Amino acid sequence: QVQLIESGGGLVQAGGSLRLSCTASGRPFKTYVLGWFRQAPGKEREFVARIVTSGGTSYTDSVKGRFTISRDNAKNTVYLQMNSLKPEDTAVYYCAAKLSVLQPTYGYWGQGTQVTVSS
């Protein structure tokens, strides 16, 4: 069983920054593929960023150049550094994990943390 706990959300003005953290427990952390997703009010949950075991990353187009995903295997933690935030980034952000890039879906999810960007 993998447990994920997010933190770091909050209220920030447009143009500001936040760093989200997600700490995991369970299987050896370094084996996980880790992702960040978000869900805005009235919208479906969408992919934001992913980091694989080798450290390779991918991002949705709308956050490229503004968000950075990273991982610290020694601390069992994945981060999402969000810069130049926009009101449209407002959403509940979820951390997720899966055990292989070959798995089509993420099997483990955190409870979510609210990010609100004011204009």
Tab-separated table of C-alpha atoms in Angstrom:
chain	number	residue	atom	x	y	z
A	1	GLN	CA	0.000	0.000	0.000
A	2	VAL	CA	1.250	3.469	-0.915
A	3	GLN	CA	0.113	6.550	0.964
A	4	LEU	CA	0.593	10.041	-0.462
A	5	ILE	CA	0.240	13.264	1.504
A	6	GLU	CA	0.350	16.642	-0.245
A	7	SER	CA	1.135	20.005	1.298
A	8	GLY	CA	2.045	23.502	0.239
A	9	GLY	CA	-1.125	24.787	-1.348
A	10	GLY	CA	-2.580	28.186	-0.597
A	11	LEU	CA	-3.630	31.570	-1.912
A	12	VAL	CA	-1.221	33.557	-4.054
A	13	GLN	CA	-1.463	36.543	-6.361
A	14	ALA	CA	-1.001	36.171	-10.093
A	15	GLY	CA	2.680	36.118	-10.946
A	16	GLY	CA	3.586	34.565	-7.619
A	17	SER	CA	5.039	31.184	-6.740
A	18	LEU	CA	4.176	28.150	-4.666
A	19	ARG	CA	5.922	24.858	-4.058
A	20	LEU	CA	3.828	21.765	-3.517
A	21	SER	CA	5.242	18.742	-1.730
A	22	CYS	CA	4.044	15.152	-1.669
A	23	THR	CA	5.494	12.654	0.757
A	24	ALA	CA	5.018	8.945	0.141
A	25	SER	CA	5.150	5.859	2.303
A	26	GLY	CA	5.051	2.207	1.405
A	27	ARG	CA	7.225	0.575	-1.249
A	28	PRO	CA	10.700	1.939	-1.988
A	29	PHE	CA	10.033	5.456	-3.203
A	30	LYS	CA	12.671	5.408	-5.929
A	31	THR	CA	10.702	2.808	-7.865
A	32	TYR	CA	7.636	5.002	-8.316
A	33	VAL	CA	6.583	7.020	-11.314
A	34	LEU	CA	5.162	10.187	-9.793
A	35	GLY	CA	2.725	12.658	-11.214
A	36	TRP	CA	0.871	15.840	-10.402
A	37	PHE	CA	-2.672	16.371	-11.595
A	38	ARG	CA	-5.177	19.157	-11.004
A	39	GLN	CA	-8.911	19.629	-11.074
A	40	ALA	CA	-10.522	23.024	-11.423
A	41	PRO	CA	-14.166	23.639	-10.448
A	42	GLY	CA	-16.504	22.223	-13.043
A	43	LYS	CA	-13.686	20.629	-15.034
A	44	GLU	CA	-12.217	17.183	-15.341
A	45	ARG	CA	-8.978	16.296	-13.642
A	46	GLU	CA	-6.009	16.927	-15.915
A	47	PHE	CA	-2.380	15.866	-16.060
A	48	VAL	CA	0.160	18.516	-15.042
A	49	ALA	CA	3.580	16.873	-14.786
A	50	ARG	CA	5.347	13.544	-14.388
A	51	ILE	CA	8.750	12.347	-13.233
A	52	VAL	CA	10.016	8.832	-13.813
A	53	THR	CA	12.575	6.845	-11.870
A	54	SER	CA	15.473	8.076	-14.026
A	55	GLY	CA	14.493	11.680	-13.353
A	56	GLY	CA	13.023	12.285	-16.781
A	57	THR	CA	10.127	14.729	-16.765
A	58	SER	CA	7.157	15.708	-18.886
A	59	TYR	CA	4.623	18.529	-18.613
A	60	THR	CA	1.344	19.608	-20.043
A	61	ASP	CA	1.839	22.462	-22.507
A	62	SER	CA	0.116	25.096	-20.372
A	63	VAL	CA	2.694	24.837	-17.568
A	64	LYS	CA	5.905	24.322	-19.561
A	65	GLY	CA	8.513	26.878	-18.582
A	66	ARG	CA	6.622	27.805	-15.408
A	67	PHE	CA	6.351	24.584	-13.393
A	68	THR	CA	9.132	22.183	-12.406
A	69	ILE	CA	8.642	18.704	-10.997
A	70	SER	CA	11.444	17.131	-8.994
A	71	ARG	CA	11.972	14.285	-6.578
A	72	ASP	CA	14.125	13.621	-3.534
A	73	ASN	CA	14.289	9.876	-3.079
A	74	ALA	CA	16.093	10.214	0.255
A	75	LYS	CA	13.115	12.159	1.624
A	76	ASN	CA	10.443	10.120	-0.184
A	77	THR	CA	9.131	13.404	-1.540
A	78	VAL	CA	8.139	14.791	-4.910
A	79	TYR	CA	7.833	18.539	-5.468
A	80	LEU	CA	6.050	20.808	-7.883
A	81	GLN	CA	7.591	24.266	-8.078
A	82	MET	CA	5.056	26.623	-9.625
A	83	ASN	CA	6.227	30.025	-10.831
A	84	SER	CA	4.486	32.819	-12.726
A	85	LEU	CA	1.159	31.540	-11.520
A	86	LYS	CA	-1.990	32.517	-13.387
A	87	PRO	CA	-5.631	32.584	-12.255
A	88	GLU	CA	-6.284	29.638	-14.574
A	89	ASP	CA	-3.891	27.553	-12.462
A	90	THR	CA	-6.461	27.641	-9.663
A	91	ALA	CA	-7.407	24.055	-8.848
A	92	VAL	CA	-7.070	21.238	-6.382
A	93	TYR	CA	-3.697	19.635	-7.045
A	94	TYR	CA	-3.222	15.911	-6.552
A	95	CYS	CA	-0.099	13.847	-6.255
A	96	ALA	CA	-0.230	10.370	-7.802
A	97	ALA	CA	2.017	7.336	-8.074
A	98	LYS	CA	2.300	4.203	-10.158
A	99	LEU	CA	4.832	1.449	-10.091
A	100	SER	CA	5.761	1.422	-13.794
A	101	VAL	CA	5.609	3.685	-16.817
A	102	LEU	CA	3.922	0.751	-18.555
A	103	GLN	CA	0.886	1.003	-16.288
A	104	PRO	CA	-1.848	3.015	-18.039
A	105	THR	CA	-3.227	4.596	-14.879
A	106	TYR	CA	-1.999	5.870	-11.557
A	107	GLY	CA	-3.085	3.571	-8.757
A	108	TYR	CA	-2.311	5.742	-5.773
A	109	TRP	CA	-3.562	9.256	-5.064
A	110	GLY	CA	-3.197	11.853	-2.366
A	111	GLN	CA	-6.065	13.782	-0.854
A	112	GLY	CA	-5.332	16.964	-2.790
A	113	THR	CA	-4.248	20.468	-1.868
A	114	GLN	CA	-6.000	23.673	-2.943
A	115	VAL	CA	-4.151	26.262	-4.983
A	116	THR	CA	-5.909	29.568	-5.547
A	117	VAL	CA	-4.411	32.279	-7.738
A	118	SER	CA	-6.015	35.697	-7.489
A	119	SER	CA	-5.928	38.218	-10.319
